[in-house]
mmCIF file of C-alpha atoms in Angstrom:
data_model
loop_
_atom_site.group_PDB
_atom_site.id
_atom_site.type_symbol
_atom_site.label_atom_id
_atom_site.label_comp_id
_atom_site.label_asym_id
_atom_site.label_seq_id
_atom_site.Cartn_x
_atom_site.Cartn_y
_atom_site.Cartn_z
ATOM 1 C CA UNK H 1075 -0.185 0.040 0.136
ATOM 2 C CA UNK H 1076 2.329 2.628 -1.172
ATOM 3 C CA UNK H 1077 -0.029 5.389 -1.362
ATOM 4 C CA UNK H 1078 -3.292 4.418 0.452
ATOM 5 C CA UNK H 1079 -5.039 7.279 1.598
ATOM 6 C CA UNK H 1080 -7.664 7.458 4.133
ATOM 7 C CA UNK H 1081 -10.148 10.289 4.012
ATOM 8 C CA UNK H 1082 -11.548 11.071 7.045
ATOM 9 C CA UNK H 1083 -15.343 11.776 7.606
ATOM 10 C CA UNK H 1084 -15.968 10.492 4.026
ATOM 11 C CA UNK H 1085 -19.555 10.128 3.015
ATOM 12 C CA UNK H 1086 -19.872 8.933 -0.648
ATOM 13 C CA UNK H 1087 -22.173 11.554 -2.554
ATOM 14 C CA UNK H 1088 -23.617 8.597 -4.311
ATOM 15 C CA UNK H 1089 -25.332 5.562 -3.152
ATOM 16 C CA UNK H 1090 -24.049 2.177 -4.588
ATOM 17 C CA UNK H 1091 -26.647 2.037 -7.357
ATOM 18 C CA UNK H 1092 -26.221 5.483 -8.284
ATOM 19 C CA UNK H 1093 -22.612 4.959 -8.307
ATOM 20 C CA UNK H 1094 -23.171 1.961 -11.149
ATOM 21 C CA UNK H 1095 -25.612 4.104 -12.953
ATOM 22 C CA UNK H 1096 -23.074 7.281 -12.942
ATOM 23 C CA UNK H 1097 -20.021 5.177 -13.975
ATOM 24 C CA UNK H 1098 -22.065 4.202 -17.294
ATOM 25 C CA UNK H 1099 -23.087 7.781 -17.943
ATOM 26 C CA UNK H 1100 -19.746 8.992 -17.707
ATOM 27 C CA UNK H 1101 -18.298 6.350 -19.968
ATOM 28 C CA UNK H 1102 -21.104 6.730 -22.349
ATOM 29 C CA UNK H 1103 -20.829 10.909 -22.493
ATOM 30 C CA UNK H 1104 -17.091 10.790 -22.617
ATOM 31 C CA UNK H 1105 -16.891 8.105 -25.284
ATOM 32 C CA UNK H 1106 -19.402 10.282 -27.499
ATOM 33 C CA UNK H 1107 -17.434 13.434 -26.778
ATOM 34 C CA UNK H 1108 -14.096 12.154 -27.445
ATOM 35 C CA UNK H 1109 -14.865 10.032 -31.024
ATOM 36 C CA UNK H 1110 -16.660 13.507 -32.017
ATOM 37 C CA UNK H 1111 -13.721 15.493 -31.256
ATOM 38 C CA UNK H 1112 -10.869 13.416 -32.616
ATOM 39 C CA UNK H 1113 -12.863 11.572 -35.461
ATOM 40 C CA UNK H 1114 -12.521 8.271 -34.019
ATOM 41 C CA UNK H 1115 -14.330 4.864 -34.763
ATOM 42 C CA UNK H 1116 -14.859 2.585 -32.156
ATOM 43 C CA UNK H 1117 -13.249 -0.996 -33.048
ATOM 44 C CA UNK H 1118 -12.688 -4.208 -31.165
ATOM 45 C CA UNK H 1119 -9.301 -5.279 -29.540
ATOM 46 C CA UNK H 1120 -7.573 -8.253 -28.258
ATOM 47 C CA UNK H 1121 -7.141 -9.113 -24.600
ATOM 48 C CA UNK H 1122 -3.965 -11.002 -25.429
ATOM 49 C CA UNK H 1123 -1.264 -11.207 -28.292
ATOM 50 C CA UNK H 1124 1.715 -13.487 -28.941
ATOM 51 C CA UNK H 1125 4.941 -12.181 -27.793
ATOM 52 C CA UNK H 1126 6.718 -13.017 -31.204
ATOM 53 C CA UNK H 1127 4.571 -10.336 -32.955
ATOM 54 C CA UNK H 1128 6.184 -7.496 -31.108
ATOM 55 C CA UNK H 1129 2.784 -5.914 -30.510
ATOM 56 C CA UNK H 1130 2.782 -5.971 -26.739
ATOM 57 C CA UNK H 1131 3.641 -2.901 -24.888
ATOM 58 C CA UNK H 1132 6.866 -2.788 -22.424
ATOM 59 C CA UNK H 1133 5.390 0.227 -20.424
ATOM 60 C CA UNK H 1134 8.613 1.358 -18.792
ATOM 61 C CA UNK H 1135 10.294 -1.879 -19.381
ATOM 62 C CA UNK H 1136 10.329 -3.315 -16.138
ATOM 63 C CA UNK H 1137 6.699 -4.637 -15.845
ATOM 64 C CA UNK H 1138 6.134 -8.394 -15.932
ATOM 65 C CA UNK H 1139 3.269 -9.210 -18.432
ATOM 66 C CA UNK H 1140 0.726 -12.049 -17.688
ATOM 67 C CA UNK H 1141 1.252 -15.022 -20.002
ATOM 68 C CA UNK H 1142 -0.337 -18.212 -20.061
ATOM 69 C CA UNK H 1143 -0.528 -21.270 -22.574
ATOM 70 C CA UNK H 1144 -3.588 -22.010 -24.938
ATOM 71 C CA UNK H 1145 -4.157 -25.681 -25.769
ATOM 72 C CA UNK H 1146 -3.943 -25.091 -29.652
ATOM 73 C CA UNK H 1147 -0.986 -22.923 -30.098
ATOM 74 C CA UNK H 1148 2.648 -23.854 -29.773
ATOM 75 C CA UNK H 1149 3.474 -20.174 -28.143
ATOM 76 C CA UNK H 1150 2.303 -18.980 -24.933
ATOM 77 C CA UNK H 1151 0.322 -15.679 -25.191
ATOM 78 C CA UNK H 1152 0.552 -12.442 -23.308
ATOM 79 C CA UNK H 1153 -2.169 -10.164 -21.975
ATOM 80 C CA UNK H 1154 -1.850 -6.869 -23.300
ATOM 81 C CA UNK H 1155 -0.238 -4.008 -21.376
ATOM 82 C CA UNK H 1156 -1.589 -1.396 -23.488
ATOM 83 C CA UNK H 1157 -2.362 -1.149 -27.126
ATOM 84 C CA UNK H 1158 0.016 1.412 -28.302
ATOM 85 C CA UNK H 1159 1.545 -0.939 -31.055
ATOM 86 C CA UNK H 1160 -1.681 -2.875 -31.908
ATOM 87 C CA UNK H 1161 -3.397 0.067 -32.803
ATOM 88 C CA UNK H 1162 -0.845 1.499 -35.052
ATOM 89 C CA UNK H 1163 -1.061 -1.789 -36.975
ATOM 90 C CA UNK H 1164 -4.775 -1.835 -36.793
ATOM 91 C CA UNK H 1165 -5.134 1.661 -38.548
ATOM 92 C CA UNK H 1166 -3.257 0.124 -41.257
ATOM 93 C CA UNK H 1167 -4.997 -3.168 -41.694
ATOM 94 C CA UNK H 1168 -8.142 -1.328 -41.613
ATOM 95 C CA UNK H 1169 -7.329 1.257 -44.181
ATOM 96 C CA UNK H 1170 -8.068 4.380 -42.024
ATOM 97 C CA UNK H 1171 -7.647 7.670 -43.711
ATOM 98 C CA UNK H 1172 -5.342 10.490 -42.657
ATOM 99 C CA UNK H 1173 -7.018 12.382 -39.901
ATOM 100 C CA UNK H 1174 -9.026 9.663 -38.761
ATOM 101 C CA UNK H 1175 -8.779 7.154 -36.331
ATOM 102 C CA UNK H 1176 -10.090 4.510 -33.637
ATOM 103 C CA UNK H 1177 -10.814 4.052 -29.942
ATOM 104 C CA UNK H 1178 -11.368 0.794 -28.122
ATOM 105 C CA UNK H 1179 -12.002 -0.501 -24.668
ATOM 106 C CA UNK H 1180 -8.741 -1.747 -23.071
ATOM 107 C CA UNK H 1181 -8.444 -4.198 -20.317
ATOM 108 C CA UNK H 1182 -5.203 -5.500 -18.585
ATOM 109 C CA UNK H 1183 -3.730 -6.800 -15.744
ATOM 110 C CA UNK H 1184 -0.838 -5.213 -14.121
ATOM 111 C CA UNK H 1185 0.564 -7.922 -11.836
ATOM 112 C CA UNK H 1186 3.483 -5.944 -10.445
ATOM 113 C CA UNK H 1187 1.502 -2.797 -9.656
ATOM 114 C CA UNK H 1188 1.451 -1.592 -5.902
ATOM 115 C CA UNK H 1189 -2.267 -1.644 -4.890
ATOM 116 C CA UNK H 1190 -3.528 1.611 -3.013
ATOM 117 C CA UNK H 1191 -5.831 4.280 -3.420
ATOM 118 C CA UNK H 1192 -4.951 5.122 -7.194
ATOM 119 C CA UNK H 1193 -3.358 1.848 -8.339
ATOM 120 C CA UNK H 1194 -5.235 -1.378 -9.318
ATOM 121 C CA UNK H 1195 -4.115 -4.827 -10.842
ATOM 122 C CA UNK H 1196 -6.840 -4.554 -13.328
ATOM 123 C CA UNK H 1197 -6.426 -1.664 -15.947
ATOM 124 C CA UNK H 1198 -9.241 -0.125 -17.671
ATOM 125 C CA UNK H 1199 -8.738 2.564 -20.155
ATOM 126 C CA UNK H 1200 -9.844 4.151 -23.455
ATOM 127 C CA UNK H 1201 -7.255 3.366 -25.909
ATOM 128 C CA UNK H 1202 -7.360 5.598 -29.062
ATOM 129 C CA UNK H 1203 -5.125 6.156 -32.060
ATOM 130 C CA UNK H 1204 -5.171 8.524 -35.083
ATOM 131 C CA UNK H 1205 -3.354 8.819 -38.174
ATOM 132 C CA UNK H 1206 -1.773 12.008 -39.012
ATOM 133 C CA UNK H 1207 0.685 13.203 -41.771
ATOM 134 C CA UNK H 1208 4.505 13.338 -41.345
ATOM 135 C CA UNK H 1209 4.236 17.298 -41.487
ATOM 136 C CA UNK H 1210 2.069 17.295 -38.478
ATOM 137 C CA UNK H 1211 4.617 15.199 -36.372
ATOM 138 C CA UNK H 1212 5.084 18.537 -34.144
ATOM 139 C CA UNK H 1213 4.501 19.723 -30.857
ATOM 140 C CA UNK H 1214 1.407 22.244 -31.969
ATOM 141 C CA UNK H 1215 -0.414 19.008 -33.275
ATOM 142 C CA UNK H 1216 0.001 17.456 -29.669
ATOM 143 C CA UNK H 1217 -0.806 20.616 -28.205
ATOM 144 C CA UNK H 1218 -4.278 21.187 -30.232
ATOM 145 C CA UNK H 1219 -4.877 17.191 -29.569
ATOM 146 C CA UNK H 1220 -4.548 17.790 -25.876
ATOM 147 C CA UNK H 1221 -6.994 20.836 -25.792
ATOM 148 C CA UNK H 1222 -9.501 18.400 -27.723
ATOM 149 C CA UNK H 1223 -9.453 15.692 -25.180
ATOM 150 C CA UNK H 1224 -9.295 18.140 -22.215
ATOM 151 C CA UNK H 1225 -12.597 19.817 -23.642
ATOM 152 C CA UNK H 1226 -14.123 16.200 -24.078
ATOM 153 C CA UNK H 1227 -13.677 15.900 -20.065
ATOM 154 C CA UNK H 1228 -15.256 19.116 -19.601
ATOM 155 C CA UNK H 1229 -17.982 18.615 -21.355
ATOM 156 C CA UNK H 1230 -18.488 15.362 -19.539
ATOM 157 C CA UNK H 1231 -18.067 16.924 -16.057
ATOM 158 C CA UNK H 1232 -20.808 19.648 -16.926
ATOM 159 C CA UNK H 1233 -23.410 16.913 -17.927
ATOM 160 C CA UNK H 1234 -22.654 15.095 -14.968
ATOM 161 C CA UNK H 1235 -23.221 17.844 -12.511
ATOM 162 C CA UNK H 1236 -26.614 18.559 -14.320
ATOM 163 C CA UNK H 1237 -27.539 14.980 -13.608
ATOM 164 C CA UNK H 1238 -26.315 14.860 -10.213
ATOM 165 C CA UNK H 1239 -26.235 18.460 -8.433
ATOM 166 C CA UNK H 1240 -24.573 16.821 -5.457
ATOM 167 C CA UNK H 1241 -21.548 16.579 -7.467
ATOM 168 C CA UNK H 1242 -19.261 19.799 -7.887
ATOM 169 C CA UNK H 1243 -17.243 20.987 -11.141
ATOM 170 C CA UNK H 1244 -13.680 20.693 -10.341
ATOM 171 C CA UNK H 1245 -12.066 21.695 -13.661
ATOM 172 C CA UNK H 1246 -11.076 24.836 -14.942
ATOM 173 C CA UNK H 1247 -12.030 26.110 -18.247
ATOM 174 C CA UNK H 1248 -8.260 25.731 -19.738
ATOM 175 C CA UNK H 1249 -5.353 23.396 -19.290
ATOM 176 C CA UNK H 1250 -1.960 24.379 -18.857
ATOM 177 C CA UNK H 1251 0.701 22.931 -21.271
ATOM 178 C CA UNK H 1252 4.271 22.762 -19.902
ATOM 179 C CA UNK H 1253 7.467 20.969 -20.446
ATOM 180 C CA UNK H 1254 9.300 18.657 -17.973
ATOM 181 C CA UNK H 1255 12.333 20.850 -18.797
ATOM 182 C CA UNK H 1256 10.644 23.898 -17.502
ATOM 183 C CA UNK H 1257 9.217 22.163 -14.327
ATOM 184 C CA UNK H 1258 12.983 21.074 -13.645
ATOM 185 C CA UNK H 1259 14.051 24.662 -14.232
ATOM 186 C CA UNK H 1260 11.333 26.102 -11.796
ATOM 187 C CA UNK H 1261 12.120 23.463 -9.293
ATOM 188 C CA UNK H 1262 15.635 21.973 -9.747
ATOM 189 C CA UNK H 1263 16.126 20.815 -5.961
ATOM 190 C CA UNK H 1264 12.836 18.442 -5.758
ATOM 191 C CA UNK H 1265 11.830 15.190 -7.682
ATOM 192 C CA UNK H 1266 9.327 15.036 -10.547
ATOM 193 C CA UNK H 1267 6.501 13.768 -8.560
ATOM 194 C CA UNK H 1268 7.065 16.815 -6.292
ATOM 195 C CA UNK H 1269 6.921 19.231 -9.131
ATOM 196 C CA UNK H 1270 3.665 17.393 -10.638
ATOM 197 C CA UNK H 1271 1.984 17.811 -7.579
ATOM 198 C CA UNK H 1272 2.751 21.629 -7.226
ATOM 199 C CA UNK H 1273 2.162 22.536 -10.698
ATOM 200 C CA UNK H 1274 -1.158 20.412 -10.416
ATOM 201 C CA UNK H 1275 -2.233 22.370 -7.154
ATOM 202 C CA UNK H 1276 -1.342 25.783 -9.135
ATOM 203 C CA UNK H 1277 -2.900 25.244 -12.372
ATOM 204 C CA UNK H 1278 -5.545 22.597 -11.160
ATOM 205 C CA UNK H 1279 -5.116 20.944 -14.792
ATOM 206 C CA UNK H 1280 -1.863 20.430 -16.905
ATOM 207 C CA UNK H 1281 -0.409 18.482 -19.615
ATOM 208 C CA UNK H 1282 3.427 17.965 -18.958
ATOM 209 C CA UNK H 1283 5.339 17.275 -22.357
ATOM 210 C CA UNK H 1284 8.738 15.677 -23.144
ATOM 211 C CA UNK H 1285 8.691 12.810 -20.881
ATOM 212 C CA UNK H 1286 11.293 9.912 -21.471
ATOM 213 C CA UNK H 1287 14.525 11.773 -22.430
ATOM 214 C CA UNK H 1288 16.925 12.910 -19.822
ATOM 215 C CA UNK H 1289 16.717 16.521 -18.345
ATOM 216 C CA UNK H 1290 19.654 18.703 -17.235
ATOM 217 C CA UNK H 1291 20.327 16.370 -14.049
ATOM 218 C CA UNK H 1292 20.748 13.716 -16.213
ATOM 219 C CA UNK H 1293 17.775 11.622 -15.357
ATOM 220 C CA UNK H 1294 14.350 11.323 -17.207
ATOM 221 C CA UNK H 1295 11.034 13.104 -15.596
ATOM 222 C CA UNK H 1296 9.614 9.682 -15.871
ATOM 223 C CA UNK H 1297 10.352 6.413 -17.377
ATOM 224 C CA UNK H 1298 8.901 5.708 -21.058
ATOM 225 C CA UNK H 1299 9.313 2.631 -23.271
ATOM 226 C CA UNK H 1300 11.409 3.560 -26.402
ATOM 227 C CA UNK H 1301 9.333 2.353 -29.054
ATOM 228 C CA UNK H 1302 6.015 3.628 -28.993
ATOM 229 C CA UNK H 1303 5.854 7.624 -27.855
ATOM 230 C CA UNK H 1304 8.383 10.059 -29.284
ATOM 231 C CA UNK H 1305 9.862 11.351 -25.966
ATOM 232 C CA UNK H 1306 10.349 14.906 -27.605
ATOM 233 C CA UNK H 1307 6.244 14.947 -28.463
ATOM 234 C CA UNK H 1308 4.581 13.151 -25.723
ATOM 235 C CA UNK H 1309 3.207 13.789 -22.228
ATOM 236 C CA UNK H 1310 0.826 13.273 -19.486
ATOM 237 C CA UNK H 1311 -2.284 14.833 -18.517
ATOM 238 C CA UNK H 1312 -2.872 15.332 -15.109
ATOM 239 C CA UNK H 1313 -5.586 17.121 -12.674
ATOM 240 C CA UNK H 1314 -5.598 18.099 -8.859
ATOM 241 C CA UNK H 1315 -7.873 16.062 -6.779
ATOM 242 C CA UNK H 1316 -8.411 18.520 -4.103
ATOM 243 C CA UNK H 1317 -10.427 15.818 -2.141
ATOM 244 C CA UNK H 1318 -7.084 13.829 -1.555
ATOM 245 C CA UNK H 1319 -4.685 16.756 -1.996
ATOM 246 C CA UNK H 1320 -3.202 14.669 -4.902
ATOM 247 C CA UNK H 1321 -1.920 15.155 -8.465
ATOM 248 C CA UNK H 1322 -3.752 12.433 -10.658
ATOM 249 C CA UNK H 1323 -2.918 11.338 -13.875
ATOM 250 C CA UNK H 1324 -5.743 10.572 -16.310
ATOM 251 C CA UNK H 1325 -3.866 10.009 -19.506
ATOM 252 C CA UNK H 1326 -0.473 9.410 -21.105
ATOM 253 C CA UNK H 1327 -0.445 10.050 -24.848
ATOM 254 C CA UNK H 1328 1.970 11.157 -27.576
ATOM 255 C CA UNK H 1329 2.833 11.514 -31.364
ATOM 256 C CA UNK H 1330 4.362 7.878 -31.954
ATOM 257 C CA UNK H 1331 8.179 7.373 -32.897
ATOM 258 C CA UNK H 1332 9.152 7.561 -36.559
ATOM 259 C CA UNK H 1333 12.074 5.691 -38.453
ATOM 260 C CA UNK H 1334 14.731 8.203 -36.762
ATOM 261 C CA UNK H 1335 13.296 8.536 -33.259
ATOM 262 C CA UNK H 1336 12.860 4.908 -32.706
ATOM 263 C CA UNK H 1337 16.406 4.256 -33.315
ATOM 264 C CA UNK H 1338 17.748 7.048 -31.112
ATOM 265 C CA UNK H 1339 15.397 6.059 -28.245
ATOM 266 C CA UNK H 1340 16.485 2.483 -28.463
ATOM 267 C CA UNK H 1341 19.885 3.326 -28.492
ATOM 268 C CA UNK H 1342 19.372 5.743 -25.362
ATOM 269 C CA UNK H 1343 17.982 2.802 -23.549
ATOM 270 C CA UNK H 1344 20.307 0.200 -24.556
ATOM 271 C CA UNK H 1345 17.739 -1.574 -26.488
ATOM 272 C CA UNK H 1346 19.367 -2.151 -29.998
ATOM 273 C CA UNK H 1347 18.553 -5.692 -29.596
ATOM 274 C CA UNK H 1348 14.844 -4.937 -30.495
ATOM 275 C CA UNK H 1349 15.838 -3.803 -33.917
ATOM 276 C CA UNK H 1350 14.911 -7.123 -34.947
ATOM 277 C CA UNK H 1351 11.055 -7.024 -33.498
ATOM 278 C CA UNK H 1352 8.758 -7.065 -36.493
ATOM 279 C CA UNK H 1353 6.894 -3.881 -35.274
ATOM 280 C CA UNK H 1354 10.323 -1.958 -34.927
ATOM 281 C CA UNK H 1355 11.452 -3.194 -38.265
ATOM 282 C CA UNK H 1356 7.921 -2.010 -39.730
ATOM 283 C CA UNK H 1357 8.422 1.412 -38.098
ATOM 284 C CA UNK H 1358 11.842 1.703 -39.289
ATOM 285 C CA UNK H 1359 10.863 0.684 -42.962
ATOM 286 C CA UNK H 1360 8.169 2.986 -42.958
ATOM 287 C CA UNK H 1361 5.382 0.319 -43.185
ATOM 288 C CA UNK H 1362 2.997 2.038 -40.611
ATOM 289 C CA UNK H 1363 1.356 5.118 -40.777
ATOM 290 C CA UNK H 1364 2.351 8.092 -38.805
ATOM 291 C CA UNK H 1365 0.131 8.492 -35.561
ATOM 292 C CA UNK H 1366 -0.749 10.063 -32.338
ATOM 293 C CA UNK H 1367 -2.569 8.210 -29.609
ATOM 294 C CA UNK H 1368 -2.599 7.413 -25.741
ATOM 295 C CA UNK H 1369 -4.714 5.869 -23.362
ATOM 296 C CA UNK H 1370 -7.302 7.737 -20.898
ATOM 297 C CA UNK H 1371 -8.003 6.008 -17.435
ATOM 298 C CA UNK H 1372 -11.662 4.811 -17.171
ATOM 299 C CA UNK H 1373 -11.682 4.376 -13.636
ATOM 300 C CA UNK H 1374 -9.692 7.054 -12.840
ATOM 301 C CA UNK H 1375 -11.666 9.713 -14.573
ATOM 302 C CA UNK H 1376 -14.929 8.009 -12.920
ATOM 303 C CA UNK H 1377 -13.257 8.328 -9.442
ATOM 304 C CA UNK H 1378 -12.207 11.898 -10.145
ATOM 305 C CA UNK H 1379 -15.528 13.100 -11.691
ATOM 306 C CA UNK H 1380 -17.637 11.229 -9.134
ATOM 307 C CA UNK H 1381 -15.866 12.550 -6.065
ATOM 308 C CA UNK H 1382 -14.808 9.032 -4.845
ATOM 309 C CA UNK H 1383 -11.668 8.416 -2.728
ATOM 310 C CA UNK H 1384 -10.458 4.884 -3.640
ATOM 311 C CA UNK H 1385 -10.569 3.408 -7.303
ATOM 312 C CA UNK H 1386 -11.964 0.357 -5.804
ATOM 313 C CA UNK H 1387 -15.156 2.367 -5.405
ATOM 314 C CA UNK H 1388 -15.697 2.321 -9.236
ATOM 315 C CA UNK H 1389 -14.129 -0.830 -10.449
ATOM 316 C CA UNK H 1390 -14.166 -4.467 -9.161
ATOM 317 C CA UNK H 1391 -10.798 -5.651 -8.515
ATOM 318 C CA UNK H 1392 -8.486 -7.478 -5.604
ATOM 319 C CA UNK H 1393 -6.707 -5.468 -3.165
ATOM 320 C CA UNK H 1394 -3.911 -5.785 -0.716
ATOM 321 C CA UNK H 1395 -4.263 -7.799 2.399
ATOM 322 C CA UNK H 1396 -5.963 -5.650 5.173
ATOM 323 C CA UNK H 1397 -7.074 -2.983 2.697
ATOM 324 C CA UNK H 1398 -10.674 -3.889 2.678
ATOM 325 C CA UNK H 1399 -11.242 -3.881 6.487
ATOM 326 C CA UNK H 1400 -9.202 -0.604 7.083
ATOM 327 C CA UNK H 1401 -11.385 1.102 4.348
ATOM 328 C CA UNK H 1402 -14.839 0.000 5.381
ATOM 329 C CA UNK H 1403 -13.695 1.438 9.083
ATOM 330 C CA UNK H 1404 -13.782 4.726 7.517
ATOM 331 C CA UNK H 1405 -16.957 4.310 5.406
ATOM 332 C CA UNK H 1406 -15.420 3.578 2.073
ATOM 333 C CA UNK H 1407 -16.645 0.552 0.568
ATOM 334 C CA UNK H 1408 -15.288 -0.846 -2.636
ATOM 335 C CA UNK H 1409 -17.250 -2.813 -5.416
#
């Protein structure tokens, strides 16, 4: 329980049944808003993939995927950790046009996650991906997309608060976009998580760019896999959650690597052995479209918008020994 936060004198603003109905309301509204804003079509996605395809996401490179055998296959399969690579392939296979894209429900198991207030072994998010031209692989494209996603969240929050007046609107009208380098310059003597907290508390909603590459101190703001986001054109969307005094990440996204940046980043992480990976080869040989994409946490967005104080109030999962009893003692009841 690395970050189990107990909210004293907590009383949920919604009953259990109201919560279940509100979760669906949030998801339905946000999906509609997101797909319209980014011109996305919903598609089906795999729960597991063959490791040999290279399509599973390595995340920061240390998480162990869940693997199991299937009777009629010779190779064990892995539960997807995200769909970053699969989506880019799907855009090509489904013949999507430039400036159109897809979104899907992504469900995963993160076996190495430390279970607490915000983290679960069960991951549910909207994974989305959109084709862009090579000329639009630039920061202005990323910023424009971030603002459209944030606007979709704002519209969802407003609709939710009309339906449930007991809930409060927490988000500002505009989102601050700032680079990890700017945060390092402003607060050089504290770690990245503390910088995230301070900028979120100050601005309430922020998108932090340039994650994965080294800062002036020789360390990255946070770890990123080398073969999906371009570290110069990516970032995290975060909000300040006043109820728990916490900087909450809702989305990680970015313009994907091209034939040049993928080699540079693999070299930076000493992972040139991946050059033989089928997916990496496709990127280097320009066999895949240039894209922008990301993931948006479903349970986290619901938790934030519904004023909940534990992610288990909006999703059913398994929790650390002793957590359920402790939370119930403080009137926090998990699904």
